[in-house]
mmCIF file of C-alpha atoms and ligand atoms in Angstrom:
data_model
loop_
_atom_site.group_PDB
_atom_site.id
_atom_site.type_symbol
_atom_site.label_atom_id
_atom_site.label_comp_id
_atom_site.label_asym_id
_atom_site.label_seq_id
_atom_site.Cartn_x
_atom_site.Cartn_y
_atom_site.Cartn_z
ATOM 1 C CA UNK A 1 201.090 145.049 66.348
ATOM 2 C CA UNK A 2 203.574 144.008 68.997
ATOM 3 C CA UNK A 3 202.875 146.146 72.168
ATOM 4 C CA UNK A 4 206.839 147.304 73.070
ATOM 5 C CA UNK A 5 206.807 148.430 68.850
ATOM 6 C CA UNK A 6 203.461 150.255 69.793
ATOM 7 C CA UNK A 7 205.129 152.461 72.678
ATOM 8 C CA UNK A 8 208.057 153.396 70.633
ATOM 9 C CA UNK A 9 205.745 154.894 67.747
ATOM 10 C CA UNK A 10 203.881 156.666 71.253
ATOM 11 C CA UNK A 11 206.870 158.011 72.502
ATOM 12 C CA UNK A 12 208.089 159.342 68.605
ATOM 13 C CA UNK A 13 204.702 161.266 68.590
ATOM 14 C CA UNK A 14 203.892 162.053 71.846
ATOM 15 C CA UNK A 15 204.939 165.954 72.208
ATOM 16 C CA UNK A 16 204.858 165.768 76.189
ATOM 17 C CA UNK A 17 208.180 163.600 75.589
ATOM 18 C CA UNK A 18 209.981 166.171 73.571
ATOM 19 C CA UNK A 19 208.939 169.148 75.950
ATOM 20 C CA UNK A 20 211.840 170.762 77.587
ATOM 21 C CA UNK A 21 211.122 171.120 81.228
ATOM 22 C CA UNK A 22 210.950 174.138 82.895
ATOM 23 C CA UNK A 23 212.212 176.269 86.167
ATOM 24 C CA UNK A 24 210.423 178.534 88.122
ATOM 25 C CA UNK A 25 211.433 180.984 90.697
ATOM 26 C CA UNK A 26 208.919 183.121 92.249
ATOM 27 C CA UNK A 27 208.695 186.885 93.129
ATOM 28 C CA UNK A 28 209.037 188.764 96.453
ATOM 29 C CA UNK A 29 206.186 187.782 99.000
ATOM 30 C CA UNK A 30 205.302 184.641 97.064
ATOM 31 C CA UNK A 31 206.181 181.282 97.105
ATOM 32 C CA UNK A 32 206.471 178.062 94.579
ATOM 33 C CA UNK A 33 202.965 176.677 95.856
ATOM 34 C CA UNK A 34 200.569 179.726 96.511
ATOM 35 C CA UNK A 35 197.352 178.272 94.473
ATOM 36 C CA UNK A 36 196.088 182.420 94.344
ATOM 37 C CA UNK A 37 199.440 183.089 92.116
ATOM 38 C CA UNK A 38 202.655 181.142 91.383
ATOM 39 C CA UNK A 39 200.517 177.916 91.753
ATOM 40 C CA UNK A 40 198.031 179.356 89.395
ATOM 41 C CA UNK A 41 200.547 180.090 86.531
ATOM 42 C CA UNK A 42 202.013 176.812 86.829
ATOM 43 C CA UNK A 43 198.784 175.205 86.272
ATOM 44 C CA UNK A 44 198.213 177.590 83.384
ATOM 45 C CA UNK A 45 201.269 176.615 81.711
ATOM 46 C CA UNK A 46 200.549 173.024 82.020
ATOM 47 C CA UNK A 47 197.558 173.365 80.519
ATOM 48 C CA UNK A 48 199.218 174.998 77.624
ATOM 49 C CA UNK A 49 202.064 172.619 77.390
ATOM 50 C CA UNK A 50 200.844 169.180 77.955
ATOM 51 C CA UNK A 51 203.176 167.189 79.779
ATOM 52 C CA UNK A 52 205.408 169.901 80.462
ATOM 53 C CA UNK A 53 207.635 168.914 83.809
ATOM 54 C CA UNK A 54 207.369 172.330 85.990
ATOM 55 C CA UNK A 55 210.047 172.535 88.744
ATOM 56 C CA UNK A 56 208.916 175.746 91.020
ATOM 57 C CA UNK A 57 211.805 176.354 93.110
ATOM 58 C CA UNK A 58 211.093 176.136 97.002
ATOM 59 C CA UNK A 59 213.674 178.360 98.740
ATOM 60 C CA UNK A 60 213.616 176.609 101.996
ATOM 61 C CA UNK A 61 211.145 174.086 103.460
ATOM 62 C CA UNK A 62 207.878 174.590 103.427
ATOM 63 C CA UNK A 63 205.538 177.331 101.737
ATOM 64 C CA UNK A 64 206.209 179.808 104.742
ATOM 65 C CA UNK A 65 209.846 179.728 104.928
ATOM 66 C CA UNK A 66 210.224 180.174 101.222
ATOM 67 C CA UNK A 67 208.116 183.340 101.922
ATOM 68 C CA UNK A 68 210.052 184.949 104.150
ATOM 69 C CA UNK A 69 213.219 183.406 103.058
ATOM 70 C CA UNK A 70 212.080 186.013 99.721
ATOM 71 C CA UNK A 71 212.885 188.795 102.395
ATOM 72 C CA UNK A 72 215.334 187.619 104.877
ATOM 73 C CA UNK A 73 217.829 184.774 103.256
ATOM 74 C CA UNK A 74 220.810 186.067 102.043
ATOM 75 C CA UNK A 75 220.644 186.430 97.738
ATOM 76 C CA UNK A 76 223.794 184.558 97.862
ATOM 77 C CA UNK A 77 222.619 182.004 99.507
ATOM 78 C CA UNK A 78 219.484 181.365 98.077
ATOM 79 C CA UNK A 79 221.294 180.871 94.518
ATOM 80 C CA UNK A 80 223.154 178.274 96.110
ATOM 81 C CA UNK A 81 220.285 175.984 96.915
ATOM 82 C CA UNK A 82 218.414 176.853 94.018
ATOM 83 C CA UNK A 83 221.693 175.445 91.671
ATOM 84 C CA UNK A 84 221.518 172.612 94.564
ATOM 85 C CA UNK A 85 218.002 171.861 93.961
ATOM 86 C CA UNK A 86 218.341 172.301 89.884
ATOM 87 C CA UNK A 87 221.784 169.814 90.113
ATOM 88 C CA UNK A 88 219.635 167.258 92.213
ATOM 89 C CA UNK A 89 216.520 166.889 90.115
ATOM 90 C CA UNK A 90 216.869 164.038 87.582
ATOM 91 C CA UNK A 91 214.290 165.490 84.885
ATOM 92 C CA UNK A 92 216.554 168.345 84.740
ATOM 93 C CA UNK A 93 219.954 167.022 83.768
ATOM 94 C CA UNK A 94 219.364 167.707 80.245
ATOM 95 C CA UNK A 95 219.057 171.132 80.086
ATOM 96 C CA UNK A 96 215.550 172.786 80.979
ATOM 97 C CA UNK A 97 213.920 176.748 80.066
ATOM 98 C CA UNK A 98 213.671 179.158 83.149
ATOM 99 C CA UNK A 99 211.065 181.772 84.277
ATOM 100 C CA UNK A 100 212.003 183.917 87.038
ATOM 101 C CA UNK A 101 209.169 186.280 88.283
ATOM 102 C CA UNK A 102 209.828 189.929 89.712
ATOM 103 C CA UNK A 103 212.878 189.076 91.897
ATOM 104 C CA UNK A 104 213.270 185.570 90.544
ATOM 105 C CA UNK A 105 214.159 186.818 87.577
ATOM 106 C CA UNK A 106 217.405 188.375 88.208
ATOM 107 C CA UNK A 107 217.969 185.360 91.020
ATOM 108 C CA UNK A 108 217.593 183.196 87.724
ATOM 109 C CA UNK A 109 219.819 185.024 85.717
ATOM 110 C CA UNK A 110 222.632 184.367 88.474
ATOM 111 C CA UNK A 111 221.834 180.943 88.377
ATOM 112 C CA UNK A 112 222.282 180.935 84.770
ATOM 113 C CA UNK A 113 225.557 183.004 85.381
ATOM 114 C CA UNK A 114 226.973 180.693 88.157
ATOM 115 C CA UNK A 115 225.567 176.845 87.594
ATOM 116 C CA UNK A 116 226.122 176.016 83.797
ATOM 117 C CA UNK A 117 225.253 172.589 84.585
ATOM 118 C CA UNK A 118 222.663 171.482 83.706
ATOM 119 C CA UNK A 119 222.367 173.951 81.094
ATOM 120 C CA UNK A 120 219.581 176.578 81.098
ATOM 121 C CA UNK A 121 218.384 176.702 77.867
ATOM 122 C CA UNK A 122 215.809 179.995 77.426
ATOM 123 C CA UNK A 123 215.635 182.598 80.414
ATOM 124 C CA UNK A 124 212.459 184.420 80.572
ATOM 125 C CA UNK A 125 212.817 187.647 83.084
ATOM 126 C CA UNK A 126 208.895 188.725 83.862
ATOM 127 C CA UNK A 127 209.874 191.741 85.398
ATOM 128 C CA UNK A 128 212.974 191.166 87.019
ATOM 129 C CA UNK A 129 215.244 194.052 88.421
ATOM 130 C CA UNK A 130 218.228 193.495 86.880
ATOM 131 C CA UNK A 131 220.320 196.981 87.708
ATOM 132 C CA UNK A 132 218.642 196.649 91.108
ATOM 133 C CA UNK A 133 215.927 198.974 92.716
ATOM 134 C CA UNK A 134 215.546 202.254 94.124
ATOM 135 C CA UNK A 135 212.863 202.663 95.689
ATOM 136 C CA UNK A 136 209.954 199.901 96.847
ATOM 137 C CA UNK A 137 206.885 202.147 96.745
ATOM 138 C CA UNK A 138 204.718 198.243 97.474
ATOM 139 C CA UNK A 139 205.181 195.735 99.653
ATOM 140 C CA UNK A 140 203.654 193.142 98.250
ATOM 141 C CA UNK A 141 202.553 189.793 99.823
ATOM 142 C CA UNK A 142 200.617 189.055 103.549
ATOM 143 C CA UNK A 143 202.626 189.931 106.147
ATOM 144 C CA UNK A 144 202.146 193.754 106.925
ATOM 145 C CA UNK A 145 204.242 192.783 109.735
ATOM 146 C CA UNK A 146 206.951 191.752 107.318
ATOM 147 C CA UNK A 147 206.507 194.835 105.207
ATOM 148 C CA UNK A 148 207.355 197.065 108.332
ATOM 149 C CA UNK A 149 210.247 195.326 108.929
ATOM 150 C CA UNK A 150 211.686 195.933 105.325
ATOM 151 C CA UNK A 151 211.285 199.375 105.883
ATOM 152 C CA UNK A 152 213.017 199.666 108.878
ATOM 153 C CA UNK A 153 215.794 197.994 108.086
ATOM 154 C CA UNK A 154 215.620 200.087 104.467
ATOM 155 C CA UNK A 155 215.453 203.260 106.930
ATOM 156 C CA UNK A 156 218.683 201.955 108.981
ATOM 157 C CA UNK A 157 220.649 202.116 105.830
ATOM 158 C CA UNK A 158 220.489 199.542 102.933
ATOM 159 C CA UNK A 159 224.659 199.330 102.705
ATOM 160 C CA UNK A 160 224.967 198.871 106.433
ATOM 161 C CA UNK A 161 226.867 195.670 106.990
ATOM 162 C CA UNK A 162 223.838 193.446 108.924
ATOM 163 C CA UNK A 163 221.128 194.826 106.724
ATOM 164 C CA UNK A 164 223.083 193.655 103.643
ATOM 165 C CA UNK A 165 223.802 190.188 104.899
ATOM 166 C CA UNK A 166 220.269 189.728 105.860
ATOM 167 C CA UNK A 167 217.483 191.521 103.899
ATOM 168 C CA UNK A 168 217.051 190.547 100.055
ATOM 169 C CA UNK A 169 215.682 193.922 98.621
ATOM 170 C CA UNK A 170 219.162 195.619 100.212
ATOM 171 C CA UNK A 171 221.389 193.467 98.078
ATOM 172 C CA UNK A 172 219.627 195.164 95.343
ATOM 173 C CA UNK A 173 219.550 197.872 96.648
ATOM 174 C CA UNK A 174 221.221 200.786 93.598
ATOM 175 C CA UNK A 175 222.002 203.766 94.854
ATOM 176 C CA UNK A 176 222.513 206.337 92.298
ATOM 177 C CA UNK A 177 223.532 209.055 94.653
ATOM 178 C CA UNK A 178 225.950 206.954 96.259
ATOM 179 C CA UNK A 179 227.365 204.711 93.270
ATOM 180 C CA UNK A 180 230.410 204.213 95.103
ATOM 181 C CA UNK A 181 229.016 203.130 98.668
ATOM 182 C CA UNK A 182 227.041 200.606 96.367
ATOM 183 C CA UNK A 183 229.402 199.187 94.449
ATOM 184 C CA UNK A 184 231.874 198.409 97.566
ATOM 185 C CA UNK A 185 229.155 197.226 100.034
ATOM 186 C CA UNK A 186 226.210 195.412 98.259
ATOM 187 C CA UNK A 187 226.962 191.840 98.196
ATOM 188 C CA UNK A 188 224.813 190.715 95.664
ATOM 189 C CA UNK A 189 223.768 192.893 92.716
ATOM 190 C CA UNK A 190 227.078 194.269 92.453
ATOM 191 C CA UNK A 191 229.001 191.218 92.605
ATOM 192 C CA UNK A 192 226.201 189.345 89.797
ATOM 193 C CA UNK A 193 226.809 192.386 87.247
ATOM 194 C CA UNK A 194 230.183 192.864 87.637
ATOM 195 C CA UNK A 195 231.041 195.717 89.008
ATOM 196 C CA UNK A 196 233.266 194.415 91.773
ATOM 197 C CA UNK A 197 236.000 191.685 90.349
ATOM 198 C CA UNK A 198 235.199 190.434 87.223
ATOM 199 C CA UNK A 199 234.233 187.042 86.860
ATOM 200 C CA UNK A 200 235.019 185.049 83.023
ATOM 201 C CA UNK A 201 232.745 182.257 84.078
ATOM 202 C CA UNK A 202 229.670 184.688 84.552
ATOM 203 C CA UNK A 203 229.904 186.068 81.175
ATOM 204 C CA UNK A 204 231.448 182.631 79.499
ATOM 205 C CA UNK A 205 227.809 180.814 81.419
ATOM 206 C CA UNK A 206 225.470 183.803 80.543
ATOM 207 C CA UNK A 207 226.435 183.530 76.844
ATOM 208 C CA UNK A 208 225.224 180.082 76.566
ATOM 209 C CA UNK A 209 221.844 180.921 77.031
ATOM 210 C CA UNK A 210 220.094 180.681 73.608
ATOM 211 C CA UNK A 211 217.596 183.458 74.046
ATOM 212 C CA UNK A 212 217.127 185.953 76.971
ATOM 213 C CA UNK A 213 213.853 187.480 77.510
ATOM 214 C CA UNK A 214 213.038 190.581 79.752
ATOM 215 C CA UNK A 215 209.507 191.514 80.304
ATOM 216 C CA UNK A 216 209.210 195.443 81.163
ATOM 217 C CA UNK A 217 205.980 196.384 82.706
ATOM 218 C CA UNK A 218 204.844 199.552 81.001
ATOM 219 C CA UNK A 219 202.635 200.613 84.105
ATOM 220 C CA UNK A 220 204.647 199.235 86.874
ATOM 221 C CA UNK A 221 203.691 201.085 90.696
ATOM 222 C CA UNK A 222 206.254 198.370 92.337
ATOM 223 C CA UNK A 223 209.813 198.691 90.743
ATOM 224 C CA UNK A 224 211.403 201.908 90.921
ATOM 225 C CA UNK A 225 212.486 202.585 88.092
ATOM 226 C CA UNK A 226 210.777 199.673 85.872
ATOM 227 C CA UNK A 227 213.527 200.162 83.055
ATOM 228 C CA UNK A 228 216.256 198.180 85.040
ATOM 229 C CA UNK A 229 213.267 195.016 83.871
ATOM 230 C CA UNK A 230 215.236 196.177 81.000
ATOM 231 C CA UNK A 231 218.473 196.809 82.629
ATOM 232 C CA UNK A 232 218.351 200.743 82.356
ATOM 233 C CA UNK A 233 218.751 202.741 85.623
ATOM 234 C CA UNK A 234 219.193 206.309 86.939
ATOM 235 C CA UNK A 235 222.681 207.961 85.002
ATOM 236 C CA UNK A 236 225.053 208.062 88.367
ATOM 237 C CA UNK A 237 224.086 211.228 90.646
ATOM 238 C CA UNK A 238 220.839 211.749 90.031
ATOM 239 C CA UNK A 239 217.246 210.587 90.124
ATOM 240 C CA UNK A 240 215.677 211.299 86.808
ATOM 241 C CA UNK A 241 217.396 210.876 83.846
ATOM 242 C CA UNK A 242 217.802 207.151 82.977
ATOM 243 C CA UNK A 243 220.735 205.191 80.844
ATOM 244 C CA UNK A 244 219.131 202.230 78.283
ATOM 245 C CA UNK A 245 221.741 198.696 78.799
ATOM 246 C CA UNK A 246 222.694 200.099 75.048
ATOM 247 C CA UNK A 247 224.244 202.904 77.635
ATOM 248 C CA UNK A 248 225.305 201.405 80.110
ATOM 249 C CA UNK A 249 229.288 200.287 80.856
ATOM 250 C CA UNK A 250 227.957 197.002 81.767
ATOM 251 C CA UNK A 251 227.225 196.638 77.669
ATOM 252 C CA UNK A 252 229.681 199.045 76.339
ATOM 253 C CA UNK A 253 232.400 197.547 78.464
ATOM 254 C CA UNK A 254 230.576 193.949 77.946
ATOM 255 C CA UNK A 255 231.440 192.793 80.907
ATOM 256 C CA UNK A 256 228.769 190.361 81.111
ATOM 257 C CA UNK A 257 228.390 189.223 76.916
ATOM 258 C CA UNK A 258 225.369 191.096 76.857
ATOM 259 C CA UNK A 259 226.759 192.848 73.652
ATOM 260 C CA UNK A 260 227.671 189.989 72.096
ATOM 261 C CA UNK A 261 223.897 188.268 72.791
ATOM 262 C CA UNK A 262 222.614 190.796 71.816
ATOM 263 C CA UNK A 263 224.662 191.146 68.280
ATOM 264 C CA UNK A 264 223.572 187.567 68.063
ATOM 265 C CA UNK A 265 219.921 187.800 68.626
ATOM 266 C CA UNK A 266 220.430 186.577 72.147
ATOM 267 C CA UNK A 267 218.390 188.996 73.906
ATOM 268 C CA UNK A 268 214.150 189.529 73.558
ATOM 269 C CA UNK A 269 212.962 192.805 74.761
ATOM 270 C CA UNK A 270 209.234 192.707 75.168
ATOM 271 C CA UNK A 271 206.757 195.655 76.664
ATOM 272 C CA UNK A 272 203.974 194.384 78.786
ATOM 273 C CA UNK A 273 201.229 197.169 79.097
ATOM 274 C CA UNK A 274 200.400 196.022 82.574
ATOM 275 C CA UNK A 275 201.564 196.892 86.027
ATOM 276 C CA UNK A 276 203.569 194.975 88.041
ATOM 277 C CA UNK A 277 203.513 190.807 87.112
ATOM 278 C CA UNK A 278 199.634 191.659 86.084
ATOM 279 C CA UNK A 279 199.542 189.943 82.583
ATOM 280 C CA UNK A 280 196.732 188.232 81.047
ATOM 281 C CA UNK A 281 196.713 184.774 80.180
ATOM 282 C CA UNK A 282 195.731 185.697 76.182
ATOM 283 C CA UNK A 283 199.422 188.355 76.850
ATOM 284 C CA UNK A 284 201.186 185.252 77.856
ATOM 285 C CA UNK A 285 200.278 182.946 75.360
ATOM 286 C CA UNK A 286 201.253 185.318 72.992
ATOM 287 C CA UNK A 287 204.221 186.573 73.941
ATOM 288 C CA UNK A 288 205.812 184.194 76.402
ATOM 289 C CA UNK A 289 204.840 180.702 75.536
ATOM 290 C CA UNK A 290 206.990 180.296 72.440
ATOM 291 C CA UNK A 291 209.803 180.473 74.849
ATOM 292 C CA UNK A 292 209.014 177.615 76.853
ATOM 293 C CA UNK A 293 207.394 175.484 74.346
HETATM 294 C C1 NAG B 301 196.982 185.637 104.255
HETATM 295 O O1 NAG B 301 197.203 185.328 105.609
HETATM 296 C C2 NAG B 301 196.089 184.768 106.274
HETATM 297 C C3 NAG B 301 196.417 184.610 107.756
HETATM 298 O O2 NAG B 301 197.757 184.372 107.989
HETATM 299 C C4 NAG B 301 195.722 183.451 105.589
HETATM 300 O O3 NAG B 301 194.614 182.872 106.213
HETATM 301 C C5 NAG B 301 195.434 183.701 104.118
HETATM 302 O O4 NAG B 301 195.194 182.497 103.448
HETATM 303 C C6 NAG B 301 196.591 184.405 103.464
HETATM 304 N N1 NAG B 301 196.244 184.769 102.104
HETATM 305 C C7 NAG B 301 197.074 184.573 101.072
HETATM 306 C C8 NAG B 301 196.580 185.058 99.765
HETATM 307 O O5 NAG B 301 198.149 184.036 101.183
HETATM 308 C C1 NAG B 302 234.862 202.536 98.042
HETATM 309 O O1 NAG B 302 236.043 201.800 97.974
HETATM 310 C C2 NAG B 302 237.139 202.546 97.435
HETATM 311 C C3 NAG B 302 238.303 201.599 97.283
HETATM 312 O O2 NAG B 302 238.508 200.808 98.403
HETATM 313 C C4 NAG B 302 237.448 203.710 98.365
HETATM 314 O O3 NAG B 302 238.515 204.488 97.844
HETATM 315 C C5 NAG B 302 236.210 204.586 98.485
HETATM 316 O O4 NAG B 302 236.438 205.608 99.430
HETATM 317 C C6 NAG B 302 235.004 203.761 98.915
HETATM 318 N N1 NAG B 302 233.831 204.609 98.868
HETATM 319 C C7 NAG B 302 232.800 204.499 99.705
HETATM 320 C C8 NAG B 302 231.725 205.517 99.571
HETATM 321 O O5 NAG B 302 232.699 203.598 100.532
#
């Protein structure tokens, strides 16, 4: 058989060809590379997907700087170079599945909302606070030194100008006793769901996602409250009673298509009976891998 005829018949069989590559973001006190976790899942899934092309997003250079860029680079700004860094990698111009973990996951969704090109095919949310937090009862990561910081600034006020433009978990910050206070001074979470000027493109880009999947952790200790994994939050004024997306105006309103995906089949809503980001390998494989295969 002539060799160049052999190849072809390789490539038409070879699966690792046809695999759609795949973004990662990582969570809050991680970074792309950490061997003990983001590293670790990356090398899991390429052991389940053979020949699977895994971009992990580095925000920044360098494994410490995208660490601390998780606490102290502007949300805004970090979408930016993540689009940058998606629009500049030649495996990726085709179109490629995302995973976001914990805070990556709403930092995905963005990107999936702001950078329709190249397309993001499936988003996969593992936890991801998408109506924002309130409350950080952990501070996960290394750097106690870091975590004290985030609280200070938290203490200082999380809508106060300089804390906004600086520290990550503030333009996430949701205020449900102060709705209003939120909506005109965080410059991130409010601005990515709408609630400030509406912006077509967001929802026009968000709809092209063929499926959208949110992990909620059933035990979570980190996200306060763990429904807005499933973007439900505190009803405005109060700390208890919650609203389901079903509720919210963000759907009714549909601001963002997330009623139409959903009418279409769009959106996955899957319970993980773990605490935070602490799923199994065997839970994955199950529930996540179809996504990316
Ligand atoms: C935590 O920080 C110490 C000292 O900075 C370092 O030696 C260690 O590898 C770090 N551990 C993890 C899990 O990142
Ligand atoms: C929010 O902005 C609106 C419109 O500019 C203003 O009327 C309202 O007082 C502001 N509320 C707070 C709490 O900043």
């Amino acid at each position: 058989m002539d060799f160049t005829y052999f190849l072809v018949i390789l490539a038409a069989i070879s699966p690792a060809l046809a695999t759609t590559p795949l973004v990662m973001w990582h969570g809050m006190g991680d970074s792309c590379c950490n061997p003990l976790s983001l590293g670790s899942i990356q090398k899991m899934i390429e052991k389940l997907v053979p020949g699977i092309y895994v971009h992990s997003l580095e925000i920044g250079s360098g494994i410490v700087e995208d660490t601390t860029n998780g606490f102290f680079m502007n949300v805004n700004d970090q979408i930016a170079m993540a689009c940058q860094k998606i629009k500049a990698d030649p495996k990726l111009a085709k179109g490629y599945n995302s995973i976001g973990f914990s805070q990556g996951g709403q930092f995905l969704r963005s990107v999936a909302q702001e950078c329709p090109y190249p397309p993001m095919l499936n988003l996969i949310s593992v936890g991801g606070q998408h109506q924002g937090v309130f409350g950080l009862p952990h501070c996960p990561g290394n750097s106690s030194s870091i975590c004290d910081m985030v609280r200070k600034l938290l203490n200082l006020g999380a809508y106060v100008e300089f804390v906004q433009d600086m520290l990550v978990q503030a333009e996430y910050w949701h205020d449900p006793l102060n709705e209003d206070e939120y909506r005109n001074k965080s410059v991130y979470l409010a601005v990515t769901n709408q609630e400030k000027k509406v912006n077509m493109a967001y929802k026009v880009n968000l709809q092209k996602l063929k499926k959208f999947v949110m992990v909620m952790f059933t035990e979570d200790t980190m996200v306060q409250p763990k429904e807005s994994e499933w973007f439900g939050f505190y009803k405005p004024g109060q700390t208890k009673e919650l609203y389901t997306l079903q509720e919210s105006p963000l759907y009714t309103e549909d601001k963002l298509g997330l009623k139409a995906m959903d009418q279409a089949g769009k959106l996955v809503f899957l319970k993980a009976p773990f605490d935070h980001l602490q799923f199994t390998q065997e839970w994955f494989e199950q529930n996540l891998l179809k996504y990316i295969q």
